[in-house]
Short mmCIF file of C-alpha atoms in Angstrom, two decimals:
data_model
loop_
_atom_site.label_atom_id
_atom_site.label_comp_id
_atom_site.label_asym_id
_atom_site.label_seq_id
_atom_site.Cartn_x
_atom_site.Cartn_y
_atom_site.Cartn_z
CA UNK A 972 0.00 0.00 0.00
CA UNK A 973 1.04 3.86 -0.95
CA UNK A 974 0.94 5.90 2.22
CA UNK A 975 -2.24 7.27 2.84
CA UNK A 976 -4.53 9.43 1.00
CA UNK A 977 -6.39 12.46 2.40
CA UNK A 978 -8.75 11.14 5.18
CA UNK A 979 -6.51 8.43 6.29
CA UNK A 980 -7.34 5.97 3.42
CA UNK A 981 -4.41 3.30 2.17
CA UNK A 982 -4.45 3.99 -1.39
CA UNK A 983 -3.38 0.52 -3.74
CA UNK A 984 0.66 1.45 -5.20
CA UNK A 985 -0.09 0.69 -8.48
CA UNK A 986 1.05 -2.41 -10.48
CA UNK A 987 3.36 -2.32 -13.31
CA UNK A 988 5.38 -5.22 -14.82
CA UNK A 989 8.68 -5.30 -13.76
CA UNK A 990 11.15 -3.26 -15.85
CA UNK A 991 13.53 -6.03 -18.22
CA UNK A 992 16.42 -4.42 -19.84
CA UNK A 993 18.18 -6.25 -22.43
CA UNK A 994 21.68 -6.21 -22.98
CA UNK A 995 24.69 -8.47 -24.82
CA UNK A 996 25.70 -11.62 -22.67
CA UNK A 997 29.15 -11.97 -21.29
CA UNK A 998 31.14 -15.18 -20.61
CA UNK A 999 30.37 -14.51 -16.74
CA UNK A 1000 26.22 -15.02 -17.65
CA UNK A 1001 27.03 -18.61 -18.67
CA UNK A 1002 27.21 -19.77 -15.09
CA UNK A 1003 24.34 -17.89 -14.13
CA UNK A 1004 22.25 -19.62 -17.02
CA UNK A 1005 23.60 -23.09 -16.59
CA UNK A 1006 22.49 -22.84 -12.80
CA UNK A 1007 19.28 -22.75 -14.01
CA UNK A 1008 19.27 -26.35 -14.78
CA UNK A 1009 19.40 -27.52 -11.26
CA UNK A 1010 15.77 -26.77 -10.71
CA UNK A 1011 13.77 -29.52 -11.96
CA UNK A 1012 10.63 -27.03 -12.47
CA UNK A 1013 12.56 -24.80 -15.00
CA UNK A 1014 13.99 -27.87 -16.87
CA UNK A 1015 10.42 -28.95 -18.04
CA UNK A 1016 9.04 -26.08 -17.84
CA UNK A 1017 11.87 -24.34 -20.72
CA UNK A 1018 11.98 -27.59 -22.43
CA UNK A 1019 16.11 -28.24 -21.64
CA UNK A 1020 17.58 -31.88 -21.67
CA UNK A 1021 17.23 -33.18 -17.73
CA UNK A 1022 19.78 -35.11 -16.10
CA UNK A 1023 23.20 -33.59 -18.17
CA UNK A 1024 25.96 -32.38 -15.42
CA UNK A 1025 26.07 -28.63 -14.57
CA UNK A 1026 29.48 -28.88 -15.76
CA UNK A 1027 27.70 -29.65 -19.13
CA UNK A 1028 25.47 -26.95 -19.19
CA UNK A 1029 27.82 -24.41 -18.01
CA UNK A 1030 29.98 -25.65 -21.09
CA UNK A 1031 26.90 -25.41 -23.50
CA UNK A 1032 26.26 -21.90 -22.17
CA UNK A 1033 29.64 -20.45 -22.77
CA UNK A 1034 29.91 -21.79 -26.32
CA UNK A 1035 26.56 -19.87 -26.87
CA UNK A 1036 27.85 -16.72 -25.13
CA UNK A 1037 31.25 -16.59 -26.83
CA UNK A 1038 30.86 -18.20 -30.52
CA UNK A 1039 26.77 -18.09 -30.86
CA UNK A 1040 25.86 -19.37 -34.22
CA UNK A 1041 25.47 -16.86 -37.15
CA UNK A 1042 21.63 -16.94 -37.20
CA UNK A 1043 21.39 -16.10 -33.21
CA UNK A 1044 21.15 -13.57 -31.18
CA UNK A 1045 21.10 -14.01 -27.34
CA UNK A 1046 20.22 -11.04 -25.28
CA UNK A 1047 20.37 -11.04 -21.28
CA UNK A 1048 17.12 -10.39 -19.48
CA UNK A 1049 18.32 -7.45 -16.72
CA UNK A 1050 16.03 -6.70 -13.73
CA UNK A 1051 17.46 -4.33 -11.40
CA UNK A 1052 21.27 -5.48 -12.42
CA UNK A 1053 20.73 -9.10 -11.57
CA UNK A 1054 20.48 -11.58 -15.00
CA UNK A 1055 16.81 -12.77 -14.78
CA UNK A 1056 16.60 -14.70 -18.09
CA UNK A 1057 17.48 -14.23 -21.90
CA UNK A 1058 15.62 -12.92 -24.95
CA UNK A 1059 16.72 -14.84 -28.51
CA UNK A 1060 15.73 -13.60 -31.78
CA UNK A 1061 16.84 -16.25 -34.05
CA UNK A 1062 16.44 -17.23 -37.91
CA UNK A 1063 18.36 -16.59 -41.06
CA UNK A 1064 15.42 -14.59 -42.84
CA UNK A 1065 16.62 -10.79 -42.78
CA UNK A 1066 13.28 -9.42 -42.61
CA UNK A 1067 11.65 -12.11 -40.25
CA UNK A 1068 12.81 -14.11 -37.08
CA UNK A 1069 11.67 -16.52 -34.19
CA UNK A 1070 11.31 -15.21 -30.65
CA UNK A 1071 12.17 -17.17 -27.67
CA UNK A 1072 12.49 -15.94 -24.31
CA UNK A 1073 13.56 -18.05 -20.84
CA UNK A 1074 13.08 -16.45 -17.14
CA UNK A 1075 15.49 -18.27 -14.48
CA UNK A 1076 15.23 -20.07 -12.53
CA UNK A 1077 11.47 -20.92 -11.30
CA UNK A 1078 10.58 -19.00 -8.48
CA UNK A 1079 11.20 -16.29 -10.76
CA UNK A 1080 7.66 -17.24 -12.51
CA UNK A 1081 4.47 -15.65 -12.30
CA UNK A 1082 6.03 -12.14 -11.16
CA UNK A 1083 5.87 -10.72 -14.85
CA UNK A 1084 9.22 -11.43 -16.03
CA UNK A 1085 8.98 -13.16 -18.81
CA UNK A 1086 6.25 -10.80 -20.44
CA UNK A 1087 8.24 -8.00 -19.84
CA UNK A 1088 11.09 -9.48 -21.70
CA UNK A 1089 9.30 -10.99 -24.55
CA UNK A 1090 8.10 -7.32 -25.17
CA UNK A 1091 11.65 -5.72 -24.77
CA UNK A 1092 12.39 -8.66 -27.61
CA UNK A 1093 9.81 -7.71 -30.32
CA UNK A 1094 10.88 -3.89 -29.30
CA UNK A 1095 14.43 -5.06 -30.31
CA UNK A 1096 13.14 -7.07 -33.52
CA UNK A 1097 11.19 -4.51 -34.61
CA UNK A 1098 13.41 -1.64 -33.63
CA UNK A 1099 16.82 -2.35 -34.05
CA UNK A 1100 16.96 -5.14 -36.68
CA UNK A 1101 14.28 -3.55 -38.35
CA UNK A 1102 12.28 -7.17 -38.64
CA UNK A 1103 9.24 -6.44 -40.33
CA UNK A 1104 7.30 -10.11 -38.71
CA UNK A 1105 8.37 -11.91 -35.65
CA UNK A 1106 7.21 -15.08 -34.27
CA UNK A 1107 7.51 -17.84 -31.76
CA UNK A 1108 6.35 -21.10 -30.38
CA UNK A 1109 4.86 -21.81 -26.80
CA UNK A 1110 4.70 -25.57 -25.40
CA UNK A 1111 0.93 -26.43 -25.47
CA UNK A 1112 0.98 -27.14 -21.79
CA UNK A 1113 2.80 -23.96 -21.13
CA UNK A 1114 -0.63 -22.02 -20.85
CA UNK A 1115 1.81 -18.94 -19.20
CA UNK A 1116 3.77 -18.31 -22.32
CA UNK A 1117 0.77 -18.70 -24.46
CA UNK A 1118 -1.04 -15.82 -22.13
CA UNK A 1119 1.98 -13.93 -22.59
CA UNK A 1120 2.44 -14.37 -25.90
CA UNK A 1121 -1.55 -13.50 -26.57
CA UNK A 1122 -0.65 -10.85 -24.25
CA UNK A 1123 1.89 -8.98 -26.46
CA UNK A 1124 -0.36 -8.93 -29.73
CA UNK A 1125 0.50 -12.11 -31.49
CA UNK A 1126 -1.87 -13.80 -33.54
CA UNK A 1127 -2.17 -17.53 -33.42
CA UNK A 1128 -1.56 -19.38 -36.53
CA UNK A 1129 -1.69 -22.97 -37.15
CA UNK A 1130 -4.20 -23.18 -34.35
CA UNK A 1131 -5.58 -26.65 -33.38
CA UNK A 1132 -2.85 -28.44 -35.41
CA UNK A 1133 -0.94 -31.69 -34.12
CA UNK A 1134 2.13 -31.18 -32.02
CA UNK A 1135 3.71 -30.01 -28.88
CA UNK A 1136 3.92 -26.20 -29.89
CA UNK A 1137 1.26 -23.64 -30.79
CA UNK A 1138 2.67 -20.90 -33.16
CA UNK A 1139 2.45 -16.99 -33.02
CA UNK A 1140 3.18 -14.09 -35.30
CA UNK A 1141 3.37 -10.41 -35.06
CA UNK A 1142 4.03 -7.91 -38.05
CA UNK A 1143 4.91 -4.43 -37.93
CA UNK A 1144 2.39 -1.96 -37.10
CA UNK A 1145 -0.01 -4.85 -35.76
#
C-alpha cells in the first residue's frame, strides 16, 4: 500500500510489470544460465535436456555466449542489475525471425518477467533489426507463455494443429 490518501485511506501502489532491460551476454552469464538447470521445475518447464551435469550446461552456455551461431542472437534479461533470463531472436530470414524468451530459474515465474522481456524482444526485432514479422512457439501445456504471448499482440496461426507447440506471429504496425 502507498501511504495514505487524504482522510486516512491506504491507497493501492499501483502495479506495473517489472522493468527487463536487455543487454549483450558476457562469458560470466554462462554460469548464471547453466544454474538454471538444477531446478527440476525450470527444466520442463523451458523444455532443456534433464539429467546432463552442470558442468555440461555451463559448457553449453559459454559456447553460446562466446561463438553463438550466425543466425542467433542471445540477449540477457536485466532486472534491477541481476540476469533474470534471456531474450533470442533467431532465424536466417533478414526481414523475419523466431522469438524465444527463458526467465530463471522458477521462483522467478508468475512475477511478470517473462512478459516483460518478450516485449523488450519484439521492441528489439522490430526496432533495431528492423524485422518487419516476428514469431515464436509456446509448449501447449505452457498455458503462461501462451497468455503472454496472446498478451503482447500475437496472432495464433496454425491453431488446433498436431504437435507439442502452438505458433504466433506479429508484423509491424499490428
Amino acid at each position: 500500500m502507498a501511504p495514505d490518501a487524504p482522510g486516512g485511506h491506504a491507497v493501492p501502489a499501483p502495479l506495473t510489470p517489472p522493468l527487463v532491460e536487455l543487454r549483450p551476454l558476457v562469458s560470466a552469464d554462462a554460469a548464471t544460465i547453466a544454474s538454471w538447470s538444477l531446478d527440476p521445475r525450470f527444466v520442463a518447464g523451458a523444455d532443456w535436456t534433464p539429467d546432463l551435469s552442470l558442468e555440461v550446461h555451463v559448457a553449453f552456455q559459454l559456447r553460446i555466449v562466446t561463438d553463438p551461431p550466425a543466425d542467433l542472437i542471445r540477449l540477457g534479461a536485466v532486472h534491477e542489475g541481476e540476469l533474470v533470463g534471456y531474450v533470442d531472436l533467431h532465424g536466417h530470414e533478414p526481414r523475419r525471425r523466431e522469438l524465444g524468451y527463458v526467465i530463471g530459474d522458477s521462483h522467478r515465474w508468475g512475477r511478470g518477467y517473462g512478459g516483460a522481456a518478450a516485449r523488450a524482444g519484439l521492441a528489439y526485432g522490430f526496432g533495431v533489426l528492423g524485422l518487419t514479422e516476428i514469431w515464436a512457439e509456446a509448449l501447449t501445456g505452457n498455458t503462461a507463455s501462451v497468455r503472454i504471448l496472446q498478451g503482447l499482440g500475437m496472432t495464433e496461426i496454425d491453431h488446433g494443429a498436431p504437435g507439442p507447440y502452438r505458433r504466433f506471429t506479429i508484423s509491424v504496425g499490428s
